């Protein structure tokens, strides 16, 4: 107890409210950054998967393979 510091109630309430806000902000960020996918194979998962695929196509995140040579090159680069 030799290292104890006296803090008034107002300061404690401010600290607690700020910590609460930080916790809520972190929860929001986690929800946005680490989107939870539904259980694999469920109808919700299929809807989620199709939506993600369409977003990838719109963003240009896909590979076009036109022949066996391109297919071989694709697998060689994996």
C-alpha positions as CSV (number, residue, x, y, z in Angstrom):
1,X,0.0,0.0,0.0
2,X,3.0,2.3,0.1
3,X,2.6,3.0,-3.6
4,X,-1.1,3.8,-3.4
5,X,-2.3,7.1,-4.8
6,X,-5.5,8.9,-3.8
7,X,-7.8,9.8,-6.8
8,X,-11.1,11.6,-6.5
9,X,-14.3,10.1,-7.8
10,X,-14.7,12.5,-10.7
11,X,-11.3,11.4,-12.1
12,X,-12.2,7.8,-11.7
13,X,-15.5,8.3,-13.5
14,X,-13.6,10.1,-16.4
15,X,-11.1,7.2,-16.7
16,X,-13.8,4.6,-16.6
17,X,-15.9,6.4,-19.3
18,X,-12.9,6.8,-21.5
19,X,-12.0,3.1,-21.1
20,X,-15.5,2.2,-21.9
21,X,-15.4,4.3,-25.1
22,X,-12.1,2.7,-26.1
23,X,-13.5,-0.8,-25.6
24,X,-16.5,0.0,-27.8
25,X,-14.3,1.5,-30.5
26,X,-12.1,-1.6,-30.5
27,X,-15.1,-3.9,-30.7
28,X,-16.4,-1.9,-33.7
29,X,-13.0,-2.1,-35.4
30,X,-12.8,-5.8,-34.8
31,X,-16.2,-6.3,-36.3
32,X,-15.3,-4.3,-39.4
33,X,-11.8,-5.8,-39.9
34,X,-12.5,-9.4,-39.0
35,X,-15.9,-10.0,-40.5
36,X,-17.3,-13.2,-39.1
37,X,-18.4,-15.6,-41.8
38,X,-21.5,-17.7,-41.2
39,X,-21.2,-21.5,-40.7
40,X,-19.8,-23.2,-43.8
41,X,-22.4,-24.6,-46.2
42,X,-25.4,-22.8,-44.7
43,X,-27.7,-20.6,-46.8
44,X,-26.3,-17.6,-45.1
45,X,-22.7,-18.7,-45.9
46,X,-23.6,-19.1,-49.6
47,X,-25.1,-15.6,-49.7
48,X,-22.0,-14.2,-47.9
49,X,-19.7,-16.1,-50.3
50,X,-21.5,-14.9,-53.4
51,X,-21.4,-11.3,-52.1
52,X,-17.7,-11.5,-51.4
53,X,-17.0,-13.0,-54.8
54,X,-18.9,-10.2,-56.5
55,X,-16.9,-7.6,-54.5
56,X,-13.6,-9.3,-55.6
57,X,-14.7,-9.2,-59.2
58,X,-15.7,-5.6,-59.1
59,X,-12.3,-4.8,-57.4
60,X,-10.4,-6.7,-60.0
61,X,-9.1,-9.4,-57.6
62,X,-9.3,-12.4,-59.9
63,X,-7.2,-14.4,-62.4
64,X,-8.2,-15.2,-65.9
65,X,-6.9,-18.4,-67.4
66,X,-7.4,-18.9,-71.1
67,X,-5.3,-22.0,-71.9
68,X,-3.2,-24.9,-70.5
69,X,0.0,-22.8,-70.6
70,X,-1.6,-20.1,-68.4
71,X,-3.0,-22.7,-66.1
72,X,0.4,-24.3,-65.7
73,X,2.0,-20.9,-65.0
74,X,-0.7,-20.1,-62.5
75,X,-0.1,-23.4,-60.5
76,X,3.7,-23.0,-60.8
77,X,3.4,-19.6,-59.1
78,X,1.4,-20.9,-56.1
